[in-house]
Short mmCIF file of C-alpha atoms in Angstrom, two decimals:
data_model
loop_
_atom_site.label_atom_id
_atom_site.label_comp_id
_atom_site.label_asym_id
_atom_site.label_seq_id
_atom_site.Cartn_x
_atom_site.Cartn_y
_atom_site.Cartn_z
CA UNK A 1 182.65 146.46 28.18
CA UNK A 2 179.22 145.01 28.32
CA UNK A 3 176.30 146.96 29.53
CA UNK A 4 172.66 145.96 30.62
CA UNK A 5 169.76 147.28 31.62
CA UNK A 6 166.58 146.02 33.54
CA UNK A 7 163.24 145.07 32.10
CA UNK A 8 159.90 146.65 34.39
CA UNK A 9 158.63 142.51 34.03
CA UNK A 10 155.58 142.19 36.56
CA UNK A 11 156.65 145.18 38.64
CA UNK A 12 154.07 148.14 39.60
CA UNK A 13 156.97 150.77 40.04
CA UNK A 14 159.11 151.93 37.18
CA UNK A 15 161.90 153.28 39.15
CA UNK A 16 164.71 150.68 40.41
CA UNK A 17 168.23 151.49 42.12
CA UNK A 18 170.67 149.27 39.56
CA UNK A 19 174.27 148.57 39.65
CA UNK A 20 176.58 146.13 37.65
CA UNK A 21 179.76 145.06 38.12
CA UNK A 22 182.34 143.02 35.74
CA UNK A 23 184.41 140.23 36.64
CA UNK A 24 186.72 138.62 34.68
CA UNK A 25 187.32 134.74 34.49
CA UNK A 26 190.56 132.97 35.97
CA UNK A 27 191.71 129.01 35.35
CA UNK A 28 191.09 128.50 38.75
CA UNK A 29 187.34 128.87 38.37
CA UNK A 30 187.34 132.09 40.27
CA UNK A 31 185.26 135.17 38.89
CA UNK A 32 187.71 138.55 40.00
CA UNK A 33 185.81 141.53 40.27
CA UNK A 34 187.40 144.36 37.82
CA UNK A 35 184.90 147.17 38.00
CA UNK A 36 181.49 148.42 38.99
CA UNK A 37 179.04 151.00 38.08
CA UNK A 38 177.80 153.56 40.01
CA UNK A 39 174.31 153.06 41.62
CA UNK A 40 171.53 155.14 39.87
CA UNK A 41 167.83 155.02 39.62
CA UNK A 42 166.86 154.43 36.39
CA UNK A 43 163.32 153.70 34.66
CA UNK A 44 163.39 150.19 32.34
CA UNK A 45 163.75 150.15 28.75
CA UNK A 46 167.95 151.19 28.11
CA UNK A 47 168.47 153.25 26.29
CA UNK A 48 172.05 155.59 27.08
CA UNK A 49 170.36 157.92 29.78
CA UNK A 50 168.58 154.63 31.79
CA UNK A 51 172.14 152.67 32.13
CA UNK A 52 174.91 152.21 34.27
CA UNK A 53 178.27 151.05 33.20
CA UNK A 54 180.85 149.48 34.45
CA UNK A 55 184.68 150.17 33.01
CA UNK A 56 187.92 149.28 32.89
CA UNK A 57 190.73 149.52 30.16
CA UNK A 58 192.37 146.41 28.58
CA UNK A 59 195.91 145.65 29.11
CA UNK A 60 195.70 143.52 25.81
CA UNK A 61 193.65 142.14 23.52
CA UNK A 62 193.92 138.07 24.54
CA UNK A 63 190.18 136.45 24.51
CA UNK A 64 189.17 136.40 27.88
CA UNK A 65 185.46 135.20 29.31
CA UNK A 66 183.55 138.46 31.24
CA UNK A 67 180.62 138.20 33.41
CA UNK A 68 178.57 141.04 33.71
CA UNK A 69 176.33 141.04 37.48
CA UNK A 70 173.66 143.55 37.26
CA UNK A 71 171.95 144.10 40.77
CA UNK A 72 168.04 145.29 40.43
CA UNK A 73 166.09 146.65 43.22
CA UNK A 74 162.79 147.88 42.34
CA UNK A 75 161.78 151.10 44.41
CA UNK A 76 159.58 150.48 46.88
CA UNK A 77 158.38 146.27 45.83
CA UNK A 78 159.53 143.25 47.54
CA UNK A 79 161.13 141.69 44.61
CA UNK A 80 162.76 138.37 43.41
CA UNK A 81 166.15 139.61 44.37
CA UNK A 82 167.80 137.44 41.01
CA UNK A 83 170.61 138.98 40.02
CA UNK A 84 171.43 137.96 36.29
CA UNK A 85 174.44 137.14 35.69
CA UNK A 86 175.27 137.04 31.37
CA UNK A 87 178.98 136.28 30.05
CA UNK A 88 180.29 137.13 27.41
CA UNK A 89 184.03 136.12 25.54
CA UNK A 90 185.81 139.54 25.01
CA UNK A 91 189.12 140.41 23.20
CA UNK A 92 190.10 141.89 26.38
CA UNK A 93 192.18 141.25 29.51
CA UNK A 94 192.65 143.40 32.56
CA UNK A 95 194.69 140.63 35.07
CA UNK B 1 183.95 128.78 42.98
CA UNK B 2 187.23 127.73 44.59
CA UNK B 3 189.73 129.95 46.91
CA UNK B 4 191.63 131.92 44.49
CA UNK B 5 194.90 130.34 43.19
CA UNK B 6 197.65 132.89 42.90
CA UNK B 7 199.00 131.33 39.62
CA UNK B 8 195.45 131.30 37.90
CA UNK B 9 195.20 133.07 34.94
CA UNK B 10 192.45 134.77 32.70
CA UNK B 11 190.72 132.65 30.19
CA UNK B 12 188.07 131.43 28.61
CA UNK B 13 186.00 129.92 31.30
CA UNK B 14 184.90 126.00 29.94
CA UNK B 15 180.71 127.77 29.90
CA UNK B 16 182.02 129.76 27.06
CA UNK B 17 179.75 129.35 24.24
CA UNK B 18 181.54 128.77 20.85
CA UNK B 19 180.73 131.88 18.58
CA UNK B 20 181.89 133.39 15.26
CA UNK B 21 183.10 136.87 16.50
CA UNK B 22 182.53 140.25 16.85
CA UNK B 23 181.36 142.14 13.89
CA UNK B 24 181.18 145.64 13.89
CA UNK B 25 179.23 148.30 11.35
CA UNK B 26 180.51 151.82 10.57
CA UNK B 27 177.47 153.88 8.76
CA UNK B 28 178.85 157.03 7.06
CA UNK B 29 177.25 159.54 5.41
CA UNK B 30 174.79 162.63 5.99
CA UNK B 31 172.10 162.41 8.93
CA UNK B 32 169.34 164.95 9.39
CA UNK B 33 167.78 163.96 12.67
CA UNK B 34 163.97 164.13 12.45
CA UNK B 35 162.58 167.62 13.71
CA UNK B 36 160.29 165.64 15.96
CA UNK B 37 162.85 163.95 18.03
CA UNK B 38 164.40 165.50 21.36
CA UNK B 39 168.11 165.14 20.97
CA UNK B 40 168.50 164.00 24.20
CA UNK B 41 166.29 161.22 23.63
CA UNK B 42 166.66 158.10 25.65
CA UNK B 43 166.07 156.43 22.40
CA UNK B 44 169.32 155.71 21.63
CA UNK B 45 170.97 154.02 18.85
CA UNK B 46 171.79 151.37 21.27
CA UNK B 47 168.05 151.16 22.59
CA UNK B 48 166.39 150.79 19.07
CA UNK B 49 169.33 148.54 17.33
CA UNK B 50 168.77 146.48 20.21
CA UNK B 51 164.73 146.27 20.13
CA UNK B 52 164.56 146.02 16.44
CA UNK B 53 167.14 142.89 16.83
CA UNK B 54 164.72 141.58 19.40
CA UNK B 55 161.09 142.33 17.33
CA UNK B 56 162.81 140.42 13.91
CA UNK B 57 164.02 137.25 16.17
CA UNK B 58 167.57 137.99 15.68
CA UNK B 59 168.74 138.64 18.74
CA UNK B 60 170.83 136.09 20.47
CA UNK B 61 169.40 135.65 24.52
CA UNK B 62 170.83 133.32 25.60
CA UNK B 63 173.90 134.76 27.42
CA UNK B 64 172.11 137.25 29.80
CA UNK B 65 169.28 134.24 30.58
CA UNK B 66 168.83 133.25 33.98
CA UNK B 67 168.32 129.12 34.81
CA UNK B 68 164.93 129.14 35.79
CA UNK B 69 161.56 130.94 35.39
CA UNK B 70 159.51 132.08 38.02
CA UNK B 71 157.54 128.85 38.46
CA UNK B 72 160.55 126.93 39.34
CA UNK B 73 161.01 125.76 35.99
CA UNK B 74 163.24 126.14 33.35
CA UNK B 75 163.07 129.10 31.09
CA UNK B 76 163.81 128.34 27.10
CA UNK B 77 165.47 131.20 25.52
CA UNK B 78 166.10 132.22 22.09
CA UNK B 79 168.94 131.21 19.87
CA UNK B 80 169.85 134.11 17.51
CA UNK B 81 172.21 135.59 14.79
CA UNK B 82 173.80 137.86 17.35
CA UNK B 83 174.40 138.82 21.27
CA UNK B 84 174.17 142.77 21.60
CA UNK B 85 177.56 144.48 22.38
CA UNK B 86 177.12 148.61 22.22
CA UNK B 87 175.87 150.88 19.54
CA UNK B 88 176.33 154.64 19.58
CA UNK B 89 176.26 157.42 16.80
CA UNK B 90 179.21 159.69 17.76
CA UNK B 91 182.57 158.22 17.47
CA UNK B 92 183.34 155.37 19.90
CA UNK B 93 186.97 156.33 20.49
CA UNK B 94 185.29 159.96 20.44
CA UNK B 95 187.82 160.97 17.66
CA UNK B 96 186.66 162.75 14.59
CA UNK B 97 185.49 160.35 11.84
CA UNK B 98 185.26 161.23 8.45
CA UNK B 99 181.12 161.43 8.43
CA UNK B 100 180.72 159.10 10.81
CA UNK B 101 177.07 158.37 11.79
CA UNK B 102 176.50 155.28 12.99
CA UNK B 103 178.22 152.17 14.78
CA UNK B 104 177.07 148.70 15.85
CA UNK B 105 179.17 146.23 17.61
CA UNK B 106 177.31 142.48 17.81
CA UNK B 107 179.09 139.42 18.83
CA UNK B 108 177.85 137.08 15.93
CA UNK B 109 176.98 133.46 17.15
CA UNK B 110 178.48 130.62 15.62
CA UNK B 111 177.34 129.97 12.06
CA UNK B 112 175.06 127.00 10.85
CA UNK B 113 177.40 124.90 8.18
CA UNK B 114 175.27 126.02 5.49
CA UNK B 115 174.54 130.02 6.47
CA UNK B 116 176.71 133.08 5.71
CA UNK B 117 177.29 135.68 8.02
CA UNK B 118 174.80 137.68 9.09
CA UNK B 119 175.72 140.49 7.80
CA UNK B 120 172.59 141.04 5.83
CA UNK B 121 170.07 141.08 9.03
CA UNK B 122 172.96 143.19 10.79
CA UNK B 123 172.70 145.75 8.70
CA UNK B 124 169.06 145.87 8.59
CA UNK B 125 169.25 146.74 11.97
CA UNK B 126 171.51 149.24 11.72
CA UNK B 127 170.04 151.04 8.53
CA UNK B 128 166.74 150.89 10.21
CA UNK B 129 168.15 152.19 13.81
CA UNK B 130 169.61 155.12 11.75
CA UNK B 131 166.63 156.17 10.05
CA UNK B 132 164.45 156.02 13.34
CA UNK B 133 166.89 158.29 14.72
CA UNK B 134 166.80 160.83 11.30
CA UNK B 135 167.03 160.99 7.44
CA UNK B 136 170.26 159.23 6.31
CA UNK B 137 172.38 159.69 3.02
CA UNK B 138 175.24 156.58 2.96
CA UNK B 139 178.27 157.58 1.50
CA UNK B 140 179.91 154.31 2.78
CA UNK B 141 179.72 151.13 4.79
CA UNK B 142 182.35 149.55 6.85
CA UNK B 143 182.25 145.95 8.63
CA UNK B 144 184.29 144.33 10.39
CA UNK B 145 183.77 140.56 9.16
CA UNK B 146 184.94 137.60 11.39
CA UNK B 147 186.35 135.73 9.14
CA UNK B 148 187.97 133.15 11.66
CA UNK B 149 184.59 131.86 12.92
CA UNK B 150 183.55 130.56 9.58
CA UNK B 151 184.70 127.03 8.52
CA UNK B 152 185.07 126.64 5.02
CA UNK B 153 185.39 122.99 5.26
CA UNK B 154 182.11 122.24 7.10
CA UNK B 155 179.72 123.52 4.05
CA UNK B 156 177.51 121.39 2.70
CA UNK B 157 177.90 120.69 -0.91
CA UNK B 158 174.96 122.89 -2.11
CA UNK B 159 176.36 125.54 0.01
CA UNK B 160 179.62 125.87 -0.55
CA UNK B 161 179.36 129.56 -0.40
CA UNK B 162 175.76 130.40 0.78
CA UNK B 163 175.27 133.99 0.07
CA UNK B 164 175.58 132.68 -3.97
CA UNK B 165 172.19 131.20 -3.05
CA UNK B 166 170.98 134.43 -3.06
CA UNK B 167 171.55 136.76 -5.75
CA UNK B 168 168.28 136.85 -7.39
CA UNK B 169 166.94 138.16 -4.76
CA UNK B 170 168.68 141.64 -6.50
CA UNK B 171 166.75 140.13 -10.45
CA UNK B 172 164.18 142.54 -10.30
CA UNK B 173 166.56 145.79 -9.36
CA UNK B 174 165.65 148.61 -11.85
CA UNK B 175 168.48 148.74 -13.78
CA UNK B 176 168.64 152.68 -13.33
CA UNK B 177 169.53 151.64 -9.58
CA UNK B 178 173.05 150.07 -10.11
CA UNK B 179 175.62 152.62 -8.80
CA UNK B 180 179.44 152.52 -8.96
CA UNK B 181 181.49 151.56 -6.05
CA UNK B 182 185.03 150.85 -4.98
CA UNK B 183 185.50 148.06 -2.53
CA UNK B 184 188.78 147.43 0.40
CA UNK B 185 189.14 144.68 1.71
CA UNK B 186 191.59 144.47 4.36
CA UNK B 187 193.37 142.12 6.67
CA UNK B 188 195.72 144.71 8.61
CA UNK B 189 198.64 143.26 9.34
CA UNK B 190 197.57 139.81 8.47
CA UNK B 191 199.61 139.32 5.10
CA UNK B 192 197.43 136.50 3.69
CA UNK B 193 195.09 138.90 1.03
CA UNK B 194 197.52 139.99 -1.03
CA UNK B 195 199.00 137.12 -2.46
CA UNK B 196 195.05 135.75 -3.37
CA UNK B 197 193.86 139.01 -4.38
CA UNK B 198 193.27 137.46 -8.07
CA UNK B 199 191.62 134.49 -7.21
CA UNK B 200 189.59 136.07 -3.85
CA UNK B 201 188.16 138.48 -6.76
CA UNK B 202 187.08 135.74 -8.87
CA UNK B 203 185.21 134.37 -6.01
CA UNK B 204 183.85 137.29 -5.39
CA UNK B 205 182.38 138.35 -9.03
CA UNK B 206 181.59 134.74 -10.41
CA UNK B 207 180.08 134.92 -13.85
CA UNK B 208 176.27 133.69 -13.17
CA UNK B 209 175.86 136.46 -10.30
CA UNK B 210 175.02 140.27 -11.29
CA UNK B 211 174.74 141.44 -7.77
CA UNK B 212 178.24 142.93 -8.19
CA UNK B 213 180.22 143.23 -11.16
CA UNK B 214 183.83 144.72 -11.27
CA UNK B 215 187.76 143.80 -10.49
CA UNK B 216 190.57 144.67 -8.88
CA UNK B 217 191.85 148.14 -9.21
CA UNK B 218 195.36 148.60 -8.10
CA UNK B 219 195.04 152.56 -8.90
CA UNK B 220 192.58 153.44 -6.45
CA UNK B 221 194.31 154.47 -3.03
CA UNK B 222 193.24 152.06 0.04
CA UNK B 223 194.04 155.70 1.57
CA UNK B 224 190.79 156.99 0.33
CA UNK B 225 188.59 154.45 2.41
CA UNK B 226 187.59 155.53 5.93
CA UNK B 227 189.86 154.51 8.66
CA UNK B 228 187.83 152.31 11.13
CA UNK B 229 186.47 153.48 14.23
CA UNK B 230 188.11 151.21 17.02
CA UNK B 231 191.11 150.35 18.13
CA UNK B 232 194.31 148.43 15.82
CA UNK B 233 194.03 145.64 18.47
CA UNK B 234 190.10 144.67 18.35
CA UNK B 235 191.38 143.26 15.22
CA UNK B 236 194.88 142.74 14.03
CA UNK B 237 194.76 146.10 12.71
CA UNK B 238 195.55 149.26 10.94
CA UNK B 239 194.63 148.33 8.06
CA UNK B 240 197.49 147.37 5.68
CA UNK B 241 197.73 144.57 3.50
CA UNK B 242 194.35 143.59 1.27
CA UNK B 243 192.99 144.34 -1.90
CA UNK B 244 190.67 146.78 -3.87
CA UNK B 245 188.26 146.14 -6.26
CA UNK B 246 186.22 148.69 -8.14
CA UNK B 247 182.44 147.92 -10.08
CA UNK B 248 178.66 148.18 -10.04
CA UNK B 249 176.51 147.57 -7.00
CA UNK B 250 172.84 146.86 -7.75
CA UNK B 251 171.84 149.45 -6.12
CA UNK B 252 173.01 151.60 -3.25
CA UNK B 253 171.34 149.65 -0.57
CA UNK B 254 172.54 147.94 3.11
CA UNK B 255 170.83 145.03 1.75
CA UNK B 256 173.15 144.62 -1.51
CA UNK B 257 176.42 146.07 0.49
CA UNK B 258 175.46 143.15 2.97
CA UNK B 259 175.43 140.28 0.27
CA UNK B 260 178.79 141.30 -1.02
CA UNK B 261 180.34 141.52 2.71
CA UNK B 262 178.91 138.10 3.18
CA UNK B 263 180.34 136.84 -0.27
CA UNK B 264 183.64 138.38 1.05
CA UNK B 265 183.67 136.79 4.10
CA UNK B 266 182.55 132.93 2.57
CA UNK B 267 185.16 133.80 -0.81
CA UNK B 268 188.20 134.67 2.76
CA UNK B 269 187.47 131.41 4.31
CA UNK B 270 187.29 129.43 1.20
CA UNK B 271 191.10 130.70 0.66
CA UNK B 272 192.13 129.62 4.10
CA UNK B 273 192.23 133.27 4.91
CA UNK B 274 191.69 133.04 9.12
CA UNK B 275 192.00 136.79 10.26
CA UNK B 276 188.80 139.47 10.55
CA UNK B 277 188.83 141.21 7.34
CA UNK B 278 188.02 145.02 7.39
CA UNK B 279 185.53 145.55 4.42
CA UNK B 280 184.37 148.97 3.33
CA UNK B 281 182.39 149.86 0.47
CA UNK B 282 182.22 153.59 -0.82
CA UNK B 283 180.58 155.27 -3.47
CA UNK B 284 182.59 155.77 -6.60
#
């Protein structure tokens, strides 16, 4: 399942407290949280060590849309708050 | 967003943007990692695939954009060939692979009428990512080729199959370089290969190309191919009914394994062929 890191952008401090959380799509226009990461300071750039990920296993295969809400606060800044939101299509369903 | 409706489903909300499908590299082979790099790098496969997608204008944007820049107004983002999924270089189902060095997973966005697959530029990336990371020696290449998100029917007529606009890109290959190769080409359980095999190798090994030259060989094993590194449902899998062909390879490169998976992929859809196709090219 998708995972996302944060970009250091304008900010002085390289250190933020992130956390992401999946939610998968319904017909009824709802977005049904799954699963979330752990919160963990992490430096900007990805890489495996500055990540957090969010899991859960598939109970089948059926194309489903995923959004994926990561949650950035940078250490220490007043910052924009924005919480991006991607979404993805994903051979995976968790109901 | 509306109270929840206890008979709503999953789905695929109506924001969905169309795409051709995931396609997945295997790299396998021999990797030395470079003496100057700390193995616990944060310089991950996933980190540099990702950054070398972005530096070459590949990578797709768009889904993790937000709707407006800082200024109030709207932020354009960049269309691309792909939208990162994960990368990694031990096993992603942490089993033990046969050599396994390398993996990419991209979702590939939908195709122009007259482009192939990316599968060129995607493994570009991934050769590159591997070398960053140490010295490689390819024994074999595996992708996973979305066959369903191409439409045959929507090429233009002087692209019928667009990676044949290519070959001579391969003209000046010293002729020392051409290596032999056997070839699978898969479907899993997706019956439709087999009974096209003749003409899907035609396709693939027209007369006026010399990228690749070869056949079908029914006496090499599909057994002796790598079995891929996910799982039988990410697509329609294990692999079981498809085809092997066996021939010369202008040289042992991602760039000349990437033309054929693209011819693959345009020679599937032209035979109505609407399943991912596992592809895997080995060293003879």
């Amino acid at each position: 399942m998708p995972v996302r890191w944060w970009d250091k952008g304008n900010c002085n401090n390289d250190r933020a407290k992130v956390f992401n959380c999946l939610y998968e799509w319904y017909t009824d226009n709802t977005c049904r949280q799954q699963a979330c990461s752990e919160t963990r300071t992490l430096k900007p750039g990805g890489g495996s060590v500055q990540r957090t990920v969010a899991r859960r296993d598939c109970r089948d295969a059926r194309r489903t849309s995923w959004r994926n809400h990561v949650d950035v606060d940078v250490i220490g800044e007043v910052d924009t708050g924005e919480k991006p939101m991607n979404q993805a299509e994903v051979n995976c369903r968790v109901y | 967003m509306s109270e929840q409706d206890a008979t709503a489903q999953p789905g695929i909300a109506p924001t969905a943007r169309p795409t051709a499908g995931t396609m997945f590299a295997a790299l396998y082979g021999e990797l030395a990692p470079h003496e100057w790099r700390d193995p616990a790098s944060e310089h991950d496969a996933y980190q540099l695939f990702h950054q070398r997608s972005l530096a070459m204008g590949w990578l797709d944007d768009r889904a993790g954009a937000g709707e407006g820049n800082a200024s109030g107004g709207r932020t354009h983002v960049a269309p691309g060939l792909w939208a990162m999924n994960d990368a990694g270089r031990g096993h992603p189902l942490a089993a033990s692979g046969p050599n396994l060095i390398s993996w990419f997973q991209v979702e590939a966005s939908a195709l122009a009428d007259g482009r192939s697959l990316p599968v060129r530029p995607f493994l570009r990336c991934a050769q590159d990512t591997t070398e960053r990371i140490g010295a490689v020696r390819l024994t074999a290449v595996q992708v996973l080729l979305p066959v369903q998100g191409i439409d045959a029917s929507a090429r233009p007529p002087y692209a019928p199959a667009p990676s044949m606009r290519t070959p001579d890109w391969f003209g000046e290959c010293d002729p020392r370089a051409r290596v032999s190769v056997k070839v699978r080409i898969d479907g899993g359980l997706d019956p439709s290969i087999p009974p096209v095999a003749t003409r899907f190798a035609h396709r693939i090994v027209p007369p006026d190309q010399n990228v690749f030259t070869g056949g079908l060989d029914e006496a090499v094993p599909p057994g002796g191919f790598p079995p891929p590194p996910f799982d039988d449902r990410f697509w329609n899998g294990p692999p079981r009914h498809g085809m092997t062909l066996s021939g010369e390879l202008a040289e042992w490169s991602c760039d000349a394994v990437g033309w054929l998976a693209a011819t693959v992929a345009d020679s599937a859809a032209h035979l109505g062929i609407r399943t991912p196709v596992l592809f895997t090219v080995a060293r003879a």
